[in-house]
CSV table of C-alpha atoms in Angstrom, one decimal:
chain,number,residue,atom,x,y,z
A,1306,MET,CA,53.7,12.4,-26.6
A,1307,THR,CA,53.8,15.2,-29.2
A,1308,PRO,CA,56.4,14.5,-31.9
A,1309,THR,CA,59.3,17.0,-32.0
A,1310,ALA,CA,62.0,17.4,-34.6
A,1311,SER,CA,65.4,16.8,-32.9
A,1312,TRP,CA,68.0,19.5,-33.5
A,1313,SER,CA,70.8,21.2,-31.7
A,1314,HIS,CA,73.0,24.2,-32.5
A,1315,TYR,CA,75.8,25.9,-30.6
A,1316,ALA,CA,77.4,29.3,-30.8
A,1317,SER,CA,80.2,31.4,-29.3
A,1318,PRO,CA,78.9,34.9,-28.8
A,1319,ARG,CA,81.4,37.7,-28.7
A,1320,HIS,CA,82.4,39.2,-25.4
A,1321,ALA,CA,80.3,42.3,-25.8
A,1322,MET,CA,77.2,40.2,-26.2
A,1323,ARG,CA,78.0,38.1,-23.1
A,1324,ARG,CA,78.6,41.3,-21.1
A,1325,PHE,CA,75.6,43.4,-22.0
A,1326,LEU,CA,73.0,40.9,-23.1
A,1327,ILE,CA,71.8,37.5,-22.1
A,1328,SER,CA,73.9,35.6,-24.6
A,1329,CYS,CA,72.7,32.3,-26.1
A,1330,HIS,CA,75.5,29.6,-26.4
A,1331,GLY,CA,73.3,26.8,-27.7
A,1332,ALA,CA,69.8,25.5,-28.0
A,1333,GLY,CA,67.9,22.4,-29.1
A,1334,GLU,CA,65.0,20.1,-28.7
A,1335,GLN,CA,64.5,16.4,-28.5
A,1336,ALA,CA,61.6,14.0,-27.9
A,1337,GLY,CA,61.2,10.4,-26.9
A,1338,LEU,CA,63.7,8.2,-25.1
A,1339,GLN,CA,67.2,9.8,-25.2
A,1340,PRO,CA,70.4,8.7,-23.5
A,1341,PRO,CA,70.7,10.4,-20.0
A,1342,PHE,CA,73.4,12.8,-19.1
A,1343,ARG,CA,75.8,11.7,-16.3
A,1344,GLN,CA,78.5,13.6,-14.5
A,1345,ARG,CA,78.3,16.7,-16.7
A,1346,ALA,CA,79.3,20.2,-15.7
A,1347,LEU,CA,78.6,23.2,-17.9
A,1348,PRO,CA,80.7,26.4,-18.3
A,1349,THR,CA,77.4,28.4,-18.7
A,1350,ARG,CA,74.0,28.5,-17.3
A,1351,GLY,CA,71.4,26.3,-18.8
A,1352,LEU,CA,67.7,25.5,-18.7
A,1353,VAL,CA,65.8,22.4,-19.9
A,1354,TYR,CA,62.1,22.8,-20.4
A,1355,ILE,CA,60.3,19.5,-20.1
A,1356,SER,CA,56.9,20.0,-21.7
A,1357,GLU,CA,55.7,16.3,-21.3
A,1358,GLY,CA,57.0,13.3,-19.5
A,1359,ARG,CA,58.7,12.3,-16.3
A,1360,GLY,CA,62.3,11.7,-15.2
A,1361,THR,CA,64.9,12.6,-12.7
A,1362,TYR,CA,67.5,15.3,-12.1
A,1363,GLU,CA,70.5,14.6,-9.9
A,1364,GLU,CA,73.6,16.3,-8.6
A,1365,TYR,CA,76.7,14.5,-7.4
A,1366,GLU,CA,79.3,15.5,-4.7
A,1367,PRO,CA,79.0,17.3,-2.4
A,1368,ARG,CA,75.2,17.5,-2.5
A,1369,GLY,CA,74.3,14.0,-3.8
A,1370,LEU,CA,70.7,14.8,-4.5
A,1371,GLN,CA,68.0,13.4,-6.7
A,1372,VAL,CA,64.8,15.4,-7.6
A,1373,PRO,CA,61.9,14.0,-9.6
A,1374,VAL,CA,60.9,15.9,-12.8
A,1375,GLU,CA,57.3,15.9,-14.2
A,1376,GLY,CA,56.4,18.1,-17.1
A,1377,PRO,CA,55.6,20.9,-17.5
A,1378,ALA,CA,58.8,21.8,-15.5
A,1379,VAL,CA,62.1,23.5,-15.9
A,1380,ILE,CA,65.5,22.1,-14.9
A,1381,TRP,CA,67.9,25.0,-14.1
A,1382,LEU,CA,71.6,24.2,-14.6
A,1383,THR,CA,74.3,26.1,-12.7
A,1384,PRO,CA,77.8,26.6,-14.1
A,1385,GLY,CA,80.3,24.1,-12.7
A,1386,VAL,CA,77.8,22.0,-10.9
A,1387,ARG,CA,78.2,18.3,-11.8
A,1388,HIS,CA,74.8,16.9,-12.7
A,1389,GLY,CA,72.8,14.5,-14.7
A,1390,TYR,CA,69.2,14.1,-15.9
A,1391,GLY,CA,67.1,11.9,-18.0
A,1392,SER,CA,63.6,10.6,-18.6
A,1393,ASP,CA,62.0,7.4,-17.5
A,1394,ALA,CA,61.5,4.5,-19.9
A,1395,ARG,CA,58.7,6.3,-21.7
A,1396,GLY,CA,60.8,9.3,-22.7
A,1397,TRP,CA,59.9,13.0,-22.6
A,1398,SER,CA,59.8,16.1,-24.7
A,1399,GLU,CA,62.6,18.6,-23.9
A,1400,HIS,CA,63.7,22.0,-25.1
A,1401,TRP,CA,67.1,23.4,-23.9
A,1402,VAL,CA,69.1,26.6,-23.9
A,1403,LEU,CA,72.6,27.4,-22.8
A,1404,PHE,CA,73.1,31.0,-21.9
A,1405,GLU,CA,74.9,33.5,-19.7
A,1406,GLY,CA,75.0,37.2,-19.0
A,1407,GLU,CA,74.7,39.7,-16.2
A,1408,PRO,CA,71.1,40.8,-17.2
A,1409,PHE,CA,69.9,37.3,-16.0
A,1410,ALA,CA,70.1,38.7,-12.5
A,1411,ALA,CA,66.8,40.6,-13.2
A,1412,PHE,CA,65.1,37.2,-13.8
A,1413,GLU,CA,66.7,35.7,-10.7
A,1414,THR,CA,64.9,38.3,-8.6
A,1415,THR,CA,61.6,36.8,-9.7
A,1416,GLY,CA,62.6,33.4,-8.5
A,1417,LEU,CA,63.8,31.9,-11.8
A,1418,GLY,CA,67.0,29.9,-11.9
A,1419,GLY,CA,67.8,29.6,-8.2
A,1420,ARG,CA,70.8,27.5,-7.3
A,1421,HIS,CA,68.9,25.9,-4.5
A,1422,ARG,CA,65.9,24.9,-6.5
A,1423,PRO,CA,67.2,23.1,-9.6
A,1424,VAL,CA,63.8,21.7,-10.7
A,1425,GLN,CA,60.8,24.1,-10.9
A,1426,LYS,CA,57.3,22.8,-11.5
A,1427,LEU,CA,55.2,24.9,-13.8
A,1428,LEU,CA,51.4,25.5,-13.5
A,1429,ARG,CA,50.9,25.1,-17.3
A,1430,PRO,CA,53.0,24.6,-20.5
A,1431,VAL,CA,55.1,27.5,-21.6
A,1432,GLU,CA,53.2,29.6,-24.1
A,1433,ASP,CA,54.7,29.9,-27.6
A,1434,ALA,CA,57.6,27.6,-26.7
A,1435,ASP,CA,57.6,25.9,-30.1
A,1436,ALA,CA,57.6,29.3,-31.9
A,1437,ILE,CA,60.4,30.6,-29.7
A,1438,PHE,CA,62.5,27.6,-30.4
A,1439,ARG,CA,61.9,27.9,-34.1
A,1440,GLU,CA,63.4,31.4,-33.8
A,1441,LEU,CA,66.3,30.0,-31.7
A,1442,CYS,CA,67.0,27.3,-34.3
A,1443,VAL,CA,67.5,29.9,-37.0
A,1444,ALA,CA,69.3,32.5,-34.9
A,1445,VAL,CA,71.8,30.2,-33.2
A,1446,ALA,CA,72.7,28.4,-36.5
A,1447,ALA,CA,73.5,31.8,-38.1
A,1448,VAL,CA,76.6,33.9,-37.7
A,1449,GLY,CA,77.1,37.6,-36.9
A,1450,ALA,CA,76.0,40.3,-34.5
A,1451,ARG,CA,72.4,40.4,-35.7
A,1452,ALA,CA,72.0,36.6,-35.2
A,1453,GLU,CA,73.4,36.9,-31.7
A,1454,ILE,CA,71.0,39.7,-30.8
A,1455,ALA,CA,68.1,37.7,-32.2
A,1456,ALA,CA,69.1,34.6,-30.1
A,1457,SER,CA,69.4,36.8,-27.0
A,1458,VAL,CA,65.9,38.3,-27.6
A,1459,ALA,CA,64.4,34.8,-28.1
A,1460,THR,CA,66.1,33.6,-24.9
A,1461,GLN,CA,64.6,36.4,-22.9
A,1462,ARG,CA,61.2,35.8,-24.4
A,1463,LEU,CA,61.5,32.2,-23.3
A,1464,LEU,CA,62.5,33.3,-19.7
A,1465,LEU,CA,59.5,35.6,-19.6
A,1466,ALA,CA,57.2,32.9,-20.8
A,1467,ILE,CA,58.6,30.5,-18.2
A,1468,LEU,CA,57.9,33.2,-15.5
A,1469,ASP,CA,54.3,33.5,-16.8
A,1470,ALA,CA,53.9,29.7,-16.5
A,1471,ALA,CA,55.4,29.4,-13.0
A,1472,ASP,CA,53.4,29.0,-9.8
A,1473,PRO,CA,53.0,32.5,-8.3
A,1474,ALA,CA,53.1,30.9,-4.9
A,1475,GLU,CA,56.7,30.0,-5.5
A,1476,GLY,CA,57.9,33.4,-6.4
A,1477,PRO,CA,58.2,36.9,-4.9
A,1478,ALA,CA,54.9,38.0,-6.5
A,1479,ALA,CA,53.0,36.2,-3.7
A,1480,GLY,CA,55.7,36.7,-1.0
A,1481,ALA,CA,58.9,34.9,-0.3
A,1482,THR,CA,58.9,31.1,-0.5
A,1483,ILE,CA,59.8,29.0,2.4
A,1484,VAL,CA,63.2,28.3,0.8
A,1485,ASP,CA,63.7,32.1,0.4
A,1486,LEU,CA,62.9,32.6,4.1
A,1487,VAL,CA,65.3,30.0,5.2
A,1488,THR,CA,67.9,31.4,2.9
A,1489,ARG,CA,67.5,34.9,4.3
A,1490,GLY,CA,68.0,33.7,7.8
A,1491,ALA,CA,70.8,31.2,7.0
A,1492,THR,CA,73.5,33.1,8.8
A,1493,ARG,CA,71.6,33.1,12.1
A,1494,THR,CA,72.5,30.4,14.6
A,1495,LEU,CA,69.2,28.6,14.9
A,1496,SER,CA,68.0,25.0,15.2
A,1497,VAL,CA,65.8,23.4,12.6
A,1498,ALA,CA,62.9,23.7,15.0
A,1499,GLU,CA,63.6,27.4,15.5
A,1500,ARG,CA,63.8,28.0,11.8
A,1501,ALA,CA,60.5,26.1,11.3
A,1502,ALA,CA,58.8,28.2,14.0
A,1503,ALA,CA,60.0,31.4,12.4
A,1504,VAL,CA,58.1,30.5,9.2
A,1505,GLY,CA,55.0,29.1,11.0
A,1506,LEU,CA,55.7,25.4,10.4
A,1507,THR,CA,56.7,22.3,12.4
A,1508,ALA,CA,60.3,21.0,11.9
A,1509,ARG,CA,58.9,18.1,9.8
A,1510,GLU,CA,56.8,20.4,7.6
A,1511,LEU,CA,59.8,22.6,7.0
A,1512,GLY,CA,62.0,19.7,6.2
A,1513,ASP,CA,59.5,18.3,3.8
A,1514,ALA,CA,59.0,21.6,2.0
A,1515,VAL,CA,62.8,22.3,1.7
A,1516,ARG,CA,63.5,18.8,0.4
A,1517,SER,CA,60.7,18.9,-2.1
A,1518,ALA,CA,61.9,22.3,-3.5
A,1519,THR,CA,65.7,21.7,-3.4
A,1520,GLY,CA,66.5,18.0,-2.6
A,1521,LEU,CA,68.3,19.2,0.5
A,1522,THR,CA,67.8,18.9,4.2
A,1523,VAL,CA,67.3,22.2,6.0
A,1524,ASN,CA,70.8,22.1,7.5
A,1525,ASP,CA,72.4,21.3,4.1
A,1526,LEU,CA,70.5,24.3,2.6
A,1527,VAL,CA,71.8,26.5,5.3
A,1528,ILE,CA,75.3,25.3,4.7
A,1529,GLU,CA,75.0,25.8,0.9
A,1530,VAL,CA,73.8,29.4,1.4
A,1531,ARG,CA,76.6,30.2,4.0
A,1532,ILE,CA,79.3,28.8,1.7
A,1533,ALA,CA,78.0,30.7,-1.3
A,1534,GLN,CA,78.0,34.0,0.8
A,1535,ALA,CA,81.5,33.2,2.0
A,1536,GLN,CA,82.7,32.7,-1.6
A,1537,SER,CA,81.4,36.1,-2.5
A,1538,LEU,CA,83.1,37.7,0.5
A,1539,LEU,CA,86.4,36.0,-0.2
A,1540,ALA,CA,86.3,37.2,-3.8
A,1541,GLU,CA,85.0,40.7,-3.3
A,1542,THR,CA,86.4,41.9,0.1
A,1543,ARG,CA,89.6,42.0,2.1
A,1544,LEU,CA,88.0,40.6,5.2
A,1545,ASP,CA,90.1,37.9,6.9
A,1546,VAL,CA,88.8,34.3,7.1
A,1547,GLY,CA,87.8,34.7,10.8
A,1548,GLN,CA,85.7,37.8,10.0
A,1549,ILE,CA,84.1,36.0,7.0
A,1550,ALA,CA,83.3,33.0,9.1
A,1551,ALA,CA,81.6,35.1,11.7
A,1552,GLN,CA,79.6,37.0,9.1
A,1553,VAL,CA,78.2,33.8,7.6
A,1554,GLY,CA,77.4,32.2,10.9
A,1555,TYR,CA,80.4,30.3,12.2
A,1556,ASP,CA,82.2,31.3,15.4
A,1557,ASP,CA,85.0,28.8,14.9
A,1558,ALA,CA,87.1,29.9,11.9
A,1559,ALA,CA,89.0,26.6,11.9
A,1560,TYR,CA,85.8,24.6,11.6
A,1561,PHE,CA,84.6,27.0,8.9
A,1562,SER,CA,87.8,26.5,6.9
A,1563,ARG,CA,87.5,22.7,7.1
A,1564,LEU,CA,83.8,22.9,6.0
A,1565,PHE,CA,84.6,25.3,3.2
A,1566,ARG,CA,87.3,23.1,1.8
A,1567,ARG,CA,85.1,20.0,2.1
A,1568,ARG,CA,82.3,21.7,0.2
A,1569,THR,CA,84.3,23.5,-2.5
A,1570,GLY,CA,87.5,21.5,-2.8
A,1571,ALA,CA,89.7,24.5,-1.9
A,1572,ALA,CA,90.7,26.2,1.3
A,1573,PRO,CA,89.4,29.8,1.8
A,1574,SER,CA,92.8,31.3,1.1
A,1575,ALA,CA,93.2,29.3,-2.0
A,1576,PHE,CA,89.8,30.2,-3.2
A,1577,ARG,CA,90.6,33.9,-2.7
A,1578,ARG,CA,93.8,33.6,-4.7
A,1579,GLN,CA,91.9,31.9,-7.6
A,1580,GLN,CA,89.1,34.4,-7.7
A,1581,ALA,CA,90.5,37.7,-6.6
A,1582,ARG,CA,94.2,37.8,-7.4
A,1583,SER,CA,94.0,40.6,-10.0
A,1584,ARG,CA,92.1,42.8,-7.5
A,1585,PHE,CA,93.8,42.3,-4.2
A,1586,ASP,CA,97.4,41.0,-4.8
């Protein structure tokens, strides 16, 4: 395993940076056997680039999934999702960045950072990763607007380099992935067999593909997508709960409400108050 100097720096970018740029809130790199993370939830997005080695990524309730990691690969961390990860007994080489910002949506359209695919296998190591992280080490440790912009630029260079190293078959460049296709049709009332037939697979093939990419069953993926869409509708519209339930694929509003609460920890009405009070009350 290639030796790597261990370091970590954190920053608190000003609001304008967070709004208009991809802002970097921290970066670092480690190699060898490190203590694993357990039951951690982040306030920002994050990525962990594993250049060499093997390990496991896991999420806790409600998903309870474990996904193997083998470098080169990227672990995508979603704000608020309780997770853990770590190498096997041989250790691994990792580089990590904490970031946020609306411009990341442009990278998401390419298939990077998907909530339903927390571990992304790469075809090859990320080009210039060491050079980019040297820039991040200097920029994140410094103070001021110029340093924040430099850290933002380096983070975007890293994202672009990850995109270049990713498997084209897993992104929009070669057409939608199987997971993308299931996601797009998630609000339709279909059996697993019908969803499989729609993408030209058997039910078992579809289940294997979805589990390999996301750690979820097909039905759990459908529920995750529906609940995510319902959260957006609750926060951004005045539609009542019954209308939202119907839009995301549930005819029974009471069942939808129970499922929503079980998955998010809050009833739909409570979630709306938390997320949209300033706009609708």
